[in-house]
PDB file of C-alpha atoms in Angstrom:
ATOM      1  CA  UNK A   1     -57.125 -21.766 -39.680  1.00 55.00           C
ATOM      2  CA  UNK A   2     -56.345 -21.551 -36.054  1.00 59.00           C
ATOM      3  CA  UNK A   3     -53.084 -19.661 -34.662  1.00 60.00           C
ATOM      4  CA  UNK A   4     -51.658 -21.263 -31.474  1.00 63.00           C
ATOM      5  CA  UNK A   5     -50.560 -19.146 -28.846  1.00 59.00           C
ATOM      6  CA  UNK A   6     -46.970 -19.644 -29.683  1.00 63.00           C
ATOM      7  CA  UNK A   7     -47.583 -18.353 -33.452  1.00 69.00           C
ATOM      8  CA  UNK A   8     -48.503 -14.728 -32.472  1.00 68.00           C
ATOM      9  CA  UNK A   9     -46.344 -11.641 -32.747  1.00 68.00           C
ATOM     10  CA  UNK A  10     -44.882 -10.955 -29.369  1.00 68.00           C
ATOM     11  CA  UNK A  11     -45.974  -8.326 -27.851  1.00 70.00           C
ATOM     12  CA  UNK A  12     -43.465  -5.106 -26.191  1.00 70.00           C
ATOM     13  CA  UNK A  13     -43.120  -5.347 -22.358  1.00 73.00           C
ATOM     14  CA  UNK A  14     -44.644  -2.587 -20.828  1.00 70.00           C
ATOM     15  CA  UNK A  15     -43.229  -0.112 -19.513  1.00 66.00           C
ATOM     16  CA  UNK A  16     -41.646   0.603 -15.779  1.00 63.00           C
ATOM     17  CA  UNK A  17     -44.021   2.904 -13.975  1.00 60.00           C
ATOM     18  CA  UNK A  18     -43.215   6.707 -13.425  1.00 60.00           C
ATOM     19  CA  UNK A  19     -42.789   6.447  -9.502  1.00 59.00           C
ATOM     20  CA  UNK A  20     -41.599   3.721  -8.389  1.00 56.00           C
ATOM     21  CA  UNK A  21     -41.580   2.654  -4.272  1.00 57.00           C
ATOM     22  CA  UNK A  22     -37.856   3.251  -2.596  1.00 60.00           C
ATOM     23  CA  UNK A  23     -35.845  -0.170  -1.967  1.00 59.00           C
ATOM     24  CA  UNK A  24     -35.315  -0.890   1.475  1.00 60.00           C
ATOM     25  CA  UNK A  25     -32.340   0.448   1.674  1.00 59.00           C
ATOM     26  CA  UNK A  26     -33.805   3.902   0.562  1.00 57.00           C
ATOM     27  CA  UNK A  27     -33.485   7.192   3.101  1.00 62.00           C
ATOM     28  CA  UNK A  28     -36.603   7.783   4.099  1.00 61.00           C
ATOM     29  CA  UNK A  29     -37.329  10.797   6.561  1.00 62.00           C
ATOM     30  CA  UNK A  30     -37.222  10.815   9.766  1.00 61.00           C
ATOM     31  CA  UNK A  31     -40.448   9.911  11.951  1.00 64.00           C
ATOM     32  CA  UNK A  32     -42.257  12.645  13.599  1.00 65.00           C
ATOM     33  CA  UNK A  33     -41.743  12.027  17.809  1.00 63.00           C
ATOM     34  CA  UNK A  34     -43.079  15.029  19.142  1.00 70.00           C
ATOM     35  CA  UNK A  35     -45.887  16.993  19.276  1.00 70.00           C
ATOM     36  CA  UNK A  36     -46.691  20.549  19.157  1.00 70.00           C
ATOM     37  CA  UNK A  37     -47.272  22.270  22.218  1.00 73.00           C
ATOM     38  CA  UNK A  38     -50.121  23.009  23.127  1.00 76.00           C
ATOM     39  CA  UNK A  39     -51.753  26.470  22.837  1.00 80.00           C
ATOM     40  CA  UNK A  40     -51.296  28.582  25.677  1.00 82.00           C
ATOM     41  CA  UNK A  41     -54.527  29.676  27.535  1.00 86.00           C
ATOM     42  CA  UNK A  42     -55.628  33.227  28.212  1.00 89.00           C
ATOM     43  CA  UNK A  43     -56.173  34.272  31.965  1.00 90.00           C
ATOM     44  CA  UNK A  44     -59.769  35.237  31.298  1.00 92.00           C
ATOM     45  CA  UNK A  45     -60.459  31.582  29.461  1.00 93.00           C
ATOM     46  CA  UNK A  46     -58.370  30.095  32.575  1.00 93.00           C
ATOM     47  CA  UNK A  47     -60.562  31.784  34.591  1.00 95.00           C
ATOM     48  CA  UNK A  48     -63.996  30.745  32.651  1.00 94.00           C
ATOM     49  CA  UNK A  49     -62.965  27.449  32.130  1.00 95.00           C
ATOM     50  CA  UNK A  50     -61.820  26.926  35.626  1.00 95.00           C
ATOM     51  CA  UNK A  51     -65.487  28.335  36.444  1.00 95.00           C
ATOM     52  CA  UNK A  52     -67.156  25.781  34.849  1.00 95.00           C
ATOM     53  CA  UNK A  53     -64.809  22.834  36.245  1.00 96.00           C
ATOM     54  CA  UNK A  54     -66.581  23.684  39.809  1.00 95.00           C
ATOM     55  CA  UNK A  55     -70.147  24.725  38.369  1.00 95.00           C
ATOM     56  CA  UNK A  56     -70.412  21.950  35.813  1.00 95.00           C
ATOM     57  CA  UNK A  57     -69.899  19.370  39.340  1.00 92.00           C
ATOM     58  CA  UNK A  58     -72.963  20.512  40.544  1.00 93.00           C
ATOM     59  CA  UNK A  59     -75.060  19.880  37.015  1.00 91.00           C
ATOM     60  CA  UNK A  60     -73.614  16.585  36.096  1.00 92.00           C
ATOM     61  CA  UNK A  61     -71.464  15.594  38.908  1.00 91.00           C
ATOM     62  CA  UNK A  62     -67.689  13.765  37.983  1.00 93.00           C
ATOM     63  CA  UNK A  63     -67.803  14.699  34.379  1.00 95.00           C
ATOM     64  CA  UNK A  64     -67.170  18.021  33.647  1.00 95.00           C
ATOM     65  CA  UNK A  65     -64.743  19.129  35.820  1.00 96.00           C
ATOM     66  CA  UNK A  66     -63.559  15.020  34.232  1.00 95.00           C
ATOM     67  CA  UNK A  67     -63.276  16.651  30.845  1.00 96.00           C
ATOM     68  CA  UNK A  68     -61.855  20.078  32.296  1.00 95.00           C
ATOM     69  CA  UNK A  69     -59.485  18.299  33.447  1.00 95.00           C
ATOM     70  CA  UNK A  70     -57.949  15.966  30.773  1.00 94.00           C
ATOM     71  CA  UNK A  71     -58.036  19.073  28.460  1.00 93.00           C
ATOM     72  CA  UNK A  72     -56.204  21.493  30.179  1.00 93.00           C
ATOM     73  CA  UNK A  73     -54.090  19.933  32.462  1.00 90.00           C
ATOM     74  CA  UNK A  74     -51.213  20.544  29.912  1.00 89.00           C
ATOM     75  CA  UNK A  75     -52.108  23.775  29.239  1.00 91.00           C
ATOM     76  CA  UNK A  76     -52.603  26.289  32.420  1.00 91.00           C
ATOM     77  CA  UNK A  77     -51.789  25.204  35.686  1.00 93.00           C
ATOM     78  CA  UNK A  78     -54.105  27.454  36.690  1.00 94.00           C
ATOM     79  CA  UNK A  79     -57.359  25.591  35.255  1.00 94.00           C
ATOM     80  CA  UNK A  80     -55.747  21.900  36.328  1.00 95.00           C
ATOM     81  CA  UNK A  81     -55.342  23.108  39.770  1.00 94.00           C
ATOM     82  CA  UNK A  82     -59.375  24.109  39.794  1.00 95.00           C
ATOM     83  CA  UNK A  83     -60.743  20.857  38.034  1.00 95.00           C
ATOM     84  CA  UNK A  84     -58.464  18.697  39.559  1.00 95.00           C
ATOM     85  CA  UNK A  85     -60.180  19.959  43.039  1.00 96.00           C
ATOM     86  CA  UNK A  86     -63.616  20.206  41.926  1.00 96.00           C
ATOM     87  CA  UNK A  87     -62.862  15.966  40.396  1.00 95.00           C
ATOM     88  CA  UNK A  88     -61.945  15.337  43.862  1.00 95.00           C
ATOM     89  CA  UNK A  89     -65.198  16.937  45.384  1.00 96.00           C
ATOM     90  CA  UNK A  90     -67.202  15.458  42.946  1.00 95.00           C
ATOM     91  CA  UNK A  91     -65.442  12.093  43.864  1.00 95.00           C
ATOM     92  CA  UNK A  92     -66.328  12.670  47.305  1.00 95.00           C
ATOM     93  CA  UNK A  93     -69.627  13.601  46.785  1.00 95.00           C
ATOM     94  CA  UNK A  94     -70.385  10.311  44.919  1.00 95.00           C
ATOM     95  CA  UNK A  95     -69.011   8.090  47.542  1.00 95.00           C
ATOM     96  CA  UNK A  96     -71.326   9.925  50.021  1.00 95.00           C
ATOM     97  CA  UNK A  97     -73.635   9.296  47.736  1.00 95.00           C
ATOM     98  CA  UNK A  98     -73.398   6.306  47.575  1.00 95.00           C
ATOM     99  CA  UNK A  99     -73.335   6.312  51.121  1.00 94.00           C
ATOM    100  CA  UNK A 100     -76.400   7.476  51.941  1.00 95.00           C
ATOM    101  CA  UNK A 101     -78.266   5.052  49.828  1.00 94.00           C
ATOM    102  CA  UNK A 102     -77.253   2.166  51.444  1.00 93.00           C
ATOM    103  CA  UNK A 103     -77.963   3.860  54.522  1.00 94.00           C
ATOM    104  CA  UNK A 104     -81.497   5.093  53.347  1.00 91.00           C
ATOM    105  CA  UNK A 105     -82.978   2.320  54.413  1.00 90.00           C
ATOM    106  CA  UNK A 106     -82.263   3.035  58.111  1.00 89.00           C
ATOM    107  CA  UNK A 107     -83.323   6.159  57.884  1.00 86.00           C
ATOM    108  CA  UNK A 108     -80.031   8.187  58.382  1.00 91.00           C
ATOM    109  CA  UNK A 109     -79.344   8.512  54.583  1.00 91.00           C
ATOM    110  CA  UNK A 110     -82.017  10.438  53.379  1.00 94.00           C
ATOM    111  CA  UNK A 111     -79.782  13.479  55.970  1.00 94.00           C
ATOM    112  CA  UNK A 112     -76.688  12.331  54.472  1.00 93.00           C
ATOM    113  CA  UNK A 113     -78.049  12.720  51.228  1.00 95.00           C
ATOM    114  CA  UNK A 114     -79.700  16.172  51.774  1.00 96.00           C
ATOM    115  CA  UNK A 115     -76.435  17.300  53.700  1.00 95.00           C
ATOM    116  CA  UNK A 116     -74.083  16.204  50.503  1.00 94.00           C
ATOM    117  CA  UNK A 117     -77.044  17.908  48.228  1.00 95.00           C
ATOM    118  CA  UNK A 118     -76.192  21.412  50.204  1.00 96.00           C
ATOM    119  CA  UNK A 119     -72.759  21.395  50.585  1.00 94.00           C
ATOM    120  CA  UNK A 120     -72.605  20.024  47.035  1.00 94.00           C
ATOM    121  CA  UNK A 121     -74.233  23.468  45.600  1.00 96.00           C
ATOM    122  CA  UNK A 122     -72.748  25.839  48.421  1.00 96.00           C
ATOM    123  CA  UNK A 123     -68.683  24.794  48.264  1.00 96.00           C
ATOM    124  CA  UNK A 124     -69.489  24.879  44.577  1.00 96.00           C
ATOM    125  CA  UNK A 125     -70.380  28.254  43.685  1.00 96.00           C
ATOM    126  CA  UNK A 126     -67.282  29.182  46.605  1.00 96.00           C
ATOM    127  CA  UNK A 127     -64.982  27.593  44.384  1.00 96.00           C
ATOM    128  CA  UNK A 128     -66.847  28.895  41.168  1.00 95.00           C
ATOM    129  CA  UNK A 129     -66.486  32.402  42.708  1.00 96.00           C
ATOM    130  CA  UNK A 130     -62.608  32.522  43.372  1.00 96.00           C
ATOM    131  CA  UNK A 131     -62.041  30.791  40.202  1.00 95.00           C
ATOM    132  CA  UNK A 132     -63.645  33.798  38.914  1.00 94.00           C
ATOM    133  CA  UNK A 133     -61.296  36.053  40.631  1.00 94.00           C
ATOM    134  CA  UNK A 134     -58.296  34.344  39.863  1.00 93.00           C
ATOM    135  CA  UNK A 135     -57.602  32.740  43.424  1.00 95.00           C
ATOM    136  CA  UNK A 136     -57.125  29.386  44.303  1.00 94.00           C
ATOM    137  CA  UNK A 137     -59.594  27.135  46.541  1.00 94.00           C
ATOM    138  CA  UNK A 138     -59.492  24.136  48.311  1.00 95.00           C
ATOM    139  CA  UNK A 139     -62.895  22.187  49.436  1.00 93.00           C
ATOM    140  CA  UNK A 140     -62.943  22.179  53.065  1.00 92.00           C
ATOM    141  CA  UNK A 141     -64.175  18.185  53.039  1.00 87.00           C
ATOM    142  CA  UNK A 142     -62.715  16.304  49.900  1.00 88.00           C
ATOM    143  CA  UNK A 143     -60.582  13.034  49.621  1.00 86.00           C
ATOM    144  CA  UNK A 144     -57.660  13.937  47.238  1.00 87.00           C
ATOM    145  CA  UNK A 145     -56.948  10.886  44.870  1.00 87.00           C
ATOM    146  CA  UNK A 146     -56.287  13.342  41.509  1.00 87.00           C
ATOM    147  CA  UNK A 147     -53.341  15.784  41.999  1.00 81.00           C
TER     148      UNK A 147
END
């Protein structure tokens, strides 16, 4: 014999979990706005870091002193100072550059390209070297469009 479903014992509700979510009317904490500050930077990492803003231009052109400068522009005005004017060499550099390629095929760009080349390696260890010493430097040629 059969037992329909309405025949059977009934069964105990079970029971209300431990933790239950807050209502919406709950106090909840307030949200976290800011952000820590960031770390201060030595004067000899300033100095290294700053360094390799100007060196790293002539290696792999815009980027490093790129990532120099979105790091530690916060941080040391120091280091911003140096990679924001080695990003606007750099800058420079690729529009002449680019400049010389278009005019390679009359013949002139292949000295504007050899001219950038040299004053691409020479204004960059300049800059590399009074970074080192803790002075400021300025490329004598260089549009300014990052400040």
């Amino acid at each position: 014999m059969s037992q329909s479903p309405h025949d059977r014992p009934p069964v105990a509700p079970a029971p209300p979990p431990a933790a239950c979510p807050p209502h919406p009317g709950a106090a909840y904490p307030p949200p976290q706005t800011r952000y820590a500050a960031p770390a201060p930077v030595s004067p000899a990492d300033a100095r290294t870091m700053s360094l390799v803003a100007h060196l790293g231009g002539i290696l792999v052109g815009v980027v490093v002193p790129l990532v120099v400068f979105l790091v530690y522009k916060d941080r040391d005005r120091f280091v911003r100072a140096h990679a924001a004017e080695a990003l606007n060499f750099q800058i420079t550099l690729a529009l002449a550059y680019l400049v010389s390629m278009v005019t390679m095929i009359v013949g002139v760009g292949f000295v504007i390209f050899l001219a950038a080349w040299v004053c691409s390696i020479v204004f960059a260890v300049l800059g590399s070297i009074a970074a080192n010493a803790g002075r400021p430097y300025r490329y004598p040629v260089s549009l300014r469009p990052v400040s």
